[in-house]
C-alpha cells in the first residue's frame, strides 16, 4: 500500500505542471488507519505547499498519521513557512519521502528537523519516478541552467518542409494539440530568426479550454532582423525576448525596444553564444525551454550540449526533394558513433502520426 499512496502523491503533484516554476512539483497524501484523510499539492510558486493543503484537509486526524510526500519537506522560511515545522506541530507520526531536496536551503535539513522531533522518516520510495516528475527543477536547482526540450515535426522521409519552403501542416491536428499542451508547461519557447522570417509564428499556447499559459518567447537573432510587424512583436499575447550580439545595428535594437520587446545583448561575437544565453535565462529563473526552431539552431543546441529531451512527431507522408530541409542541419557528425543518441525512448500513436520521445544520452 505504501507505493500506492506515494503513487497517488506523485499523480496529484503533476496537476500543477507548468505552474510552480521555479519551485518543484510536490504532492502529499496523509494516511491514518489505512484511510486517506488528507491530500494536497503545491499549486503555484509563492502559495502554500502540498503538506499544508494536506494537513488542512486532514485536520485533527493528522495526529498520529503517516504522510507520503514526493519531496523532502522544507525547513526554511521563504514566501511560506517551513513545512517540517508544520508537520511537527500537527503531531504527524511518520513521514515517507520519495526524494531528498537538492536545494541547498533544504538538502537534508528538513529530514533532520523531523527526526530531531522524534518523527519516523523513510526516504527513497519511488525515488526514480519523483526525480522524473521534477526533471526541470532538478536541472535548474543544481546547475542554474534551464532544462531544454527540442520538438520537431517531420515527414516519414525526414523533411520539415518541402523544397519550396511549405511546412503547414506536416503533423495532424492531434499532434498539434499535443504541442500546445507541451508549450503550456514550459517557461520559455525558443526559435531562431529563420523561423520568424519564414513562418511569422505566434509561439503562444492555444488550448480548447483557454486555460493555457503562454511561455516567454525567445528569438535568437544575432543582428536584430526581427521585423517590427512580426507577431512576436505586435500581438501582445506574451512577453518576447530577442537575443542579439553587438553586431546588431543600434537603430534596430532601439526600434524593437520601443515596440515593447526586451532585447538582450548576449556576447561580443557575430553569433549569439547559446550557452551564455541559457546561463542568462537560468539566472533570471527561466527553468525550462521548449525549442521549436529550425534545422540550424536545432543542430547548434545539440552540438552545444544544451538539449536534454526530444519530442519528434513523424507524419505518415513523404514529400521528397533533395533540397528539402530535415529537422537537424548544420555540419552534422562525421560518423554514426558520434550521433546524438536518445535513451528511455517512448513511442505513441497520435491518430496516424507517431510521437517518439526520449532523453539525450550524455555518454
GROMACS .gro file of N, CA and C in nm, residues 254-342:
model
  267
  254UNK      N    1   1.702   4.952  -3.084
  254UNK     CA    2   1.620   5.053  -3.018
  254UNK      C    3   1.475   5.048  -3.067
  255UNK      N    4   1.457   5.022  -3.197
  255UNK     CA    5   1.321   5.013  -3.251
  255UNK      C    6   1.245   4.896  -3.189
  256UNK      N    7   1.313   4.784  -3.171
  256UNK     CA    8   1.249   4.668  -3.108
  256UNK      C    9   1.213   4.699  -2.963
  257UNK      N   10   1.303   4.766  -2.893
  257UNK     CA   11   1.274   4.802  -2.754
  257UNK      C   12   1.157   4.899  -2.746
  258UNK      N   13   1.152   4.994  -2.835
  258UNK     CA   14   1.042   5.090  -2.837
  258UNK      C   15   0.910   5.021  -2.867
  259UNK      N   16   0.917   4.908  -2.939
  259UNK     CA   17   0.796   4.831  -2.970
  259UNK      C   18   0.752   4.743  -2.854
  260UNK      N   19   0.827   4.744  -2.745
  260UNK     CA   20   0.788   4.669  -2.626
  260UNK      C   21   0.855   4.536  -2.609
  261UNK      N   22   0.958   4.509  -2.691
  261UNK     CA   23   1.029   4.382  -2.683
  261UNK      C   24   1.154   4.399  -2.597
  262UNK      N   25   1.185   4.299  -2.517
  262UNK     CA   26   1.311   4.301  -2.442
  262UNK      C   27   1.422   4.252  -2.534
  263UNK      N   28   1.527   4.328  -2.545
  263UNK     CA   29   1.642   4.289  -2.626
  263UNK      C   30   1.759   4.263  -2.533
  264UNK      N   31   1.814   4.144  -2.543
  264UNK     CA   32   1.925   4.103  -2.458
  264UNK      C   33   2.051   4.088  -2.541
  265UNK      N   34   2.151   4.171  -2.513
  265UNK     CA   35   2.279   4.160  -2.582
  265UNK      C   36   2.360   4.053  -2.510
  266UNK      N   37   2.385   3.943  -2.580
  266UNK     CA   38   2.441   3.825  -2.513
  266UNK      C   39   2.593   3.824  -2.514
  267UNK      N   40   2.655   3.858  -2.625
  267UNK     CA   41   2.801   3.848  -2.629
  267UNK      C   42   2.858   3.938  -2.738
  268UNK      N   43   2.989   3.943  -2.747
  268UNK     CA   44   3.056   4.035  -2.838
  268UNK      C   45   3.080   3.978  -2.977
  269UNK      N   46   3.049   3.852  -2.999
  269UNK     CA   47   3.077   3.789  -3.126
  269UNK      C   48   2.974   3.819  -3.232
  270UNK      N   49   2.989   3.750  -3.346
  270UNK     CA   50   2.895   3.768  -3.457
  270UNK      C   51   2.769   3.684  -3.440
  271UNK      N   52   2.780   3.576  -3.362
  271UNK     CA   53   2.665   3.487  -3.338
  271UNK      C   54   2.636   3.481  -3.188
  272UNK      N   55   2.509   3.466  -3.155
  272UNK     CA   56   2.471   3.454  -3.015
  272UNK      C   57   2.534   3.329  -2.954
  273UNK      N   58   2.603   3.345  -2.845
  273UNK     CA   59   2.660   3.232  -2.772
  273UNK      C   60   2.545   3.165  -2.697
  274UNK      N   61   2.504   3.048  -2.742
  274UNK     CA   62   2.386   2.983  -2.687
  274UNK      C   63   2.405   2.941  -2.542
  275UNK      N   64   2.523   2.897  -2.505
  275UNK     CA   65   2.547   2.861  -2.366
  275UNK      C   66   2.534   2.983  -2.276
  276UNK      N   67   2.589   3.093  -2.321
  276UNK     CA   68   2.578   3.215  -2.242
  276UNK      C   69   2.433   3.260  -2.231
  277UNK      N   70   2.358   3.246  -2.341
  277UNK     CA   71   2.217   3.281  -2.339
  277UNK      C   72   2.142   3.196  -2.237
  278UNK      N   73   2.168   3.066  -2.238
  278UNK     CA   74   2.099   2.977  -2.143
  278UNK      C   75   2.137   3.011  -1.999
  279UNK      N   76   2.263   3.045  -1.978
  279UNK     CA   77   2.304   3.086  -1.843
  279UNK      C   78   2.228   3.210  -1.798
  280UNK      N   79   2.215   3.306  -1.887
  280UNK     CA   80   2.145   3.430  -1.853
  280UNK      C   81   1.998   3.402  -1.825
  281UNK      N   82   1.939   3.313  -1.904
  281UNK     CA   83   1.799   3.278  -1.882
  281UNK      C   84   1.781   3.204  -1.750
  282UNK      N   85   1.872   3.111  -1.721
  282UNK     CA   86   1.865   3.039  -1.595
  282UNK      C   87   1.878   3.130  -1.476
  283UNK      N   88   1.965   3.231  -1.485
  283UNK     CA   89   1.985   3.326  -1.376
  283UNK      C   90   1.858   3.403  -1.343
  284UNK      N   91   1.774   3.424  -1.443
  284UNK     CA   92   1.653   3.500  -1.420
  284UNK      C   93   1.533   3.410  -1.390
  285UNK      N   94   1.558   3.282  -1.364
  285UNK     CA   95   1.452   3.192  -1.320
  285UNK      C   96   1.375   3.124  -1.431
  286UNK      N   97   1.428   3.128  -1.554
  286UNK     CA   98   1.368   3.051  -1.663
  286UNK      C   99   1.422   2.910  -1.650
  287UNK      N  100   1.342   2.820  -1.597
  287UNK     CA  101   1.388   2.685  -1.562
  287UNK      C  102   1.377   2.586  -1.677
  288UNK      N  103   1.295   2.618  -1.775
  288UNK     CA  104   1.273   2.522  -1.884
  288UNK      C  105   1.247   2.596  -2.014
  289UNK      N  106   1.294   2.537  -2.124
  289UNK     CA  107   1.279   2.599  -2.256
  289UNK      C  108   1.232   2.493  -2.355
  290UNK      N  109   1.130   2.527  -2.430
  290UNK     CA  110   1.076   2.441  -2.535
  290UNK      C  111   1.126   2.496  -2.669
  291UNK      N  112   1.208   2.419  -2.737
  291UNK     CA  113   1.272   2.464  -2.861
  291UNK      C  114   1.190   2.420  -2.982
  292UNK      N  115   1.144   2.516  -3.059
  292UNK     CA  116   1.070   2.486  -3.182
  292UNK      C  117   1.137   2.552  -3.302
  293UNK      N  118   1.268   2.546  -3.304
  293UNK     CA  119   1.343   2.614  -3.408
  293UNK      C  120   1.358   2.532  -3.535
  294UNK      N  121   1.438   2.585  -3.625
  294UNK     CA  122   1.466   2.518  -3.750
  294UNK      C  123   1.589   2.431  -3.741
  295UNK      N  124   1.631   2.379  -3.856
  295UNK     CA  125   1.739   2.280  -3.861
  295UNK      C  126   1.871   2.333  -3.805
  296UNK      N  127   1.904   2.458  -3.834
  296UNK     CA  128   2.033   2.511  -3.794
  296UNK      C  129   2.042   2.530  -3.643
  297UNK      N  130   1.942   2.593  -3.583
  297UNK     CA  131   1.950   2.616  -3.439
  297UNK      C  132   1.935   2.485  -3.362
  298UNK      N  133   1.859   2.390  -3.417
  298UNK     CA  134   1.850   2.259  -3.352
  298UNK      C  135   1.987   2.194  -3.342
  299UNK      N  136   2.060   2.197  -3.452
  299UNK     CA  137   2.195   2.138  -3.450
  299UNK      C  138   2.288   2.214  -3.356
  300UNK      N  139   2.280   2.345  -3.359
  300UNK     CA  140   2.366   2.426  -3.274
  300UNK      C  141   2.343   2.395  -3.126
  301UNK      N  142   2.219   2.379  -3.088
  301UNK     CA  143   2.186   2.348  -2.949
  301UNK      C  144   2.230   2.207  -2.911
  302UNK      N  145   2.211   2.113  -3.002
  302UNK     CA  146   2.258   1.977  -2.977
  302UNK      C  147   2.410   1.973  -2.962
  303UNK      N  148   2.479   2.040  -3.053
  303UNK     CA  149   2.624   2.042  -3.050
  303UNK      C  150   2.677   2.106  -2.923
  304UNK      N  151   2.605   2.206  -2.873
  304UNK     CA  152   2.647   2.276  -2.752
  304UNK      C  153   2.612   2.199  -2.625
  305UNK      N  154   2.543   2.085  -2.641
  305UNK     CA  155   2.505   2.004  -2.525
  305UNK      C  156   2.396   2.066  -2.441
  306UNK      N  157   2.309   2.146  -2.503
  306UNK     CA  158   2.207   2.218  -2.428
  306UNK      C  159   2.070   2.151  -2.432
  307UNK      N  160   2.052   2.051  -2.515
  307UNK     CA  161   1.922   1.983  -2.524
  307UNK      C  162   1.921   1.863  -2.431
  308UNK      N  163   1.816   1.853  -2.352
  308UNK     CA  164   1.800   1.742  -2.258
  308UNK      C  165   1.702   1.635  -2.306
  309UNK      N  166   1.602   1.678  -2.379
  309UNK     CA  167   1.494   1.586  -2.418
  309UNK      C  168   1.446   1.622  -2.558
  310UNK      N  169   1.394   1.522  -2.629
  310UNK     CA  170   1.346   1.544  -2.766
  310UNK      C  171   1.205   1.486  -2.781
  311UNK      N  172   1.120   1.565  -2.846
  311UNK     CA  173   0.989   1.516  -2.892
  311UNK      C  174   0.990   1.526  -3.044
  312UNK      N  175   0.979   1.413  -3.111
  312UNK     CA  176   0.981   1.413  -3.257
  312UNK      C  177   0.850   1.356  -3.310
  313UNK      N  178   0.774   1.441  -3.379
  313UNK     CA  179   0.647   1.400  -3.439
  313UNK      C  180   0.674   1.360  -3.584
  314UNK      N  181   0.631   1.240  -3.620
  314UNK     CA  182   0.656   1.188  -3.754
  314UNK      C  183   0.522   1.162  -3.823
  315UNK      N  184   0.502   1.228  -3.936
  315UNK     CA  185   0.377   1.215  -4.010
  315UNK      C  186   0.391   1.111  -4.121
  316UNK      N  187   0.286   1.032  -4.146
  316UNK     CA  188   0.293   0.927  -4.249
  316UNK      C  189   0.273   0.984  -4.389
  317UNK      N  190   0.365   1.071  -4.428
  317UNK     CA  191   0.361   1.129  -4.562
  317UNK      C  192   0.505   1.155  -4.607
  318UNK      N  193   0.526   1.157  -4.738
  318UNK     CA  194   0.660   1.180  -4.793
  318UNK      C  195   0.652   1.290  -4.898
  319UNK      N  196   0.752   1.378  -4.898
  319UNK     CA  197   0.749   1.491  -4.991
  319UNK      C  198   0.868   1.491  -5.086
  320UNK      N  199   0.975   1.420  -5.051
  320UNK     CA  200   1.091   1.417  -5.138
  320UNK      C  201   1.161   1.551  -5.148
  321UNK      N  202   1.250   1.561  -5.243
  321UNK     CA  203   1.322   1.686  -5.264
  321UNK      C  204   1.457   1.685  -5.197
  322UNK      N  205   1.563   1.679  -5.275
  322UNK     CA  206   1.697   1.671  -5.216
  322UNK      C  207   1.733   1.797  -5.140
  323UNK      N  208   1.668   1.910  -5.172
  323UNK     CA  209   1.698   2.036  -5.102
  323UNK      C  210   1.598   2.065  -4.990
  324UNK      N  211   1.500   1.978  -4.973
  324UNK     CA  212   1.404   1.997  -4.864
  324UNK      C  213   1.476   1.974  -4.730
  325UNK      N  214   1.457   2.064  -4.632
  325UNK     CA  215   1.533   2.054  -4.507
  325UNK      C  216   1.484   1.943  -4.415
  326UNK      N  217   1.577   1.893  -4.335
  326UNK     CA  218   1.544   1.799  -4.229
  326UNK      C  219   1.541   1.872  -4.095
  327UNK      N  220   1.510   1.804  -3.986
  327UNK     CA  221   1.496   1.869  -3.857
  327UNK      C  222   1.627   1.915  -3.794
  328UNK      N  223   1.738   1.856  -3.833
  328UNK     CA  224   1.868   1.893  -3.777
  328UNK      C  225   1.965   1.918  -3.892
  329UNK      N  226   2.017   2.039  -3.899
  329UNK     CA  227   2.106   2.075  -4.009
  329UNK      C  228   2.249   2.092  -3.962
  330UNK      N  229   2.308   2.206  -3.996
  330UNK     CA  230   2.446   2.232  -3.957
  330UNK      C  231   2.545   2.142  -4.027
  331UNK      N  232   2.661   2.126  -3.967
  331UNK     CA  233   2.765   2.042  -4.026
  331UNK      C  234   2.739   1.894  -4.002
  332UNK      N  235   2.660   1.862  -3.902
  332UNK     CA  236   2.634   1.722  -3.869
  332UNK      C  237   2.756   1.652  -3.812
  333UNK      N  238   2.743   1.524  -3.787
  333UNK     CA  239   2.855   1.445  -3.734
  333UNK      C  240   2.919   1.367  -3.848
  334UNK      N  241   3.042   1.324  -3.828
  334UNK     CA  242   3.114   1.254  -3.934
  334UNK      C  243   3.088   1.105  -3.933
  335UNK      N  244   3.070   1.046  -3.813
  335UNK     CA  245   3.049   0.902  -3.804
  335UNK      C  246   2.929   0.874  -3.714
  336UNK      N  247   2.870   0.759  -3.733
  336UNK     CA  248   2.749   0.726  -3.659
  336UNK      C  249   2.773   0.713  -3.509
  337UNK      N  250   2.897   0.679  -3.471
  337UNK     CA  251   2.922   0.669  -3.328
  337UNK      C  252   2.928   0.806  -3.261
  338UNK      N  253   2.921   0.912  -3.341
  338UNK     CA  254   2.914   1.048  -3.287
  338UNK      C  255   2.771   1.100  -3.283
  339UNK      N  256   2.676   1.018  -3.326
  339UNK     CA  257   2.537   1.060  -3.332
  339UNK      C  258   2.483   1.097  -3.194
  340UNK      N  259   2.385   1.186  -3.192
  340UNK     CA  260   2.317   1.222  -3.068
  340UNK      C  261   2.217   1.111  -3.038
  341UNK      N  262   2.241   1.037  -2.933
  341UNK     CA  263   2.159   0.921  -2.900
  341UNK      C  264   2.049   0.956  -2.801
  342UNK      N  265   1.935   0.891  -2.818
  342UNK     CA  266   1.826   0.905  -2.721
  342UNK      C  267   1.819   0.780  -2.635
   0.00000   0.00000   0.00000
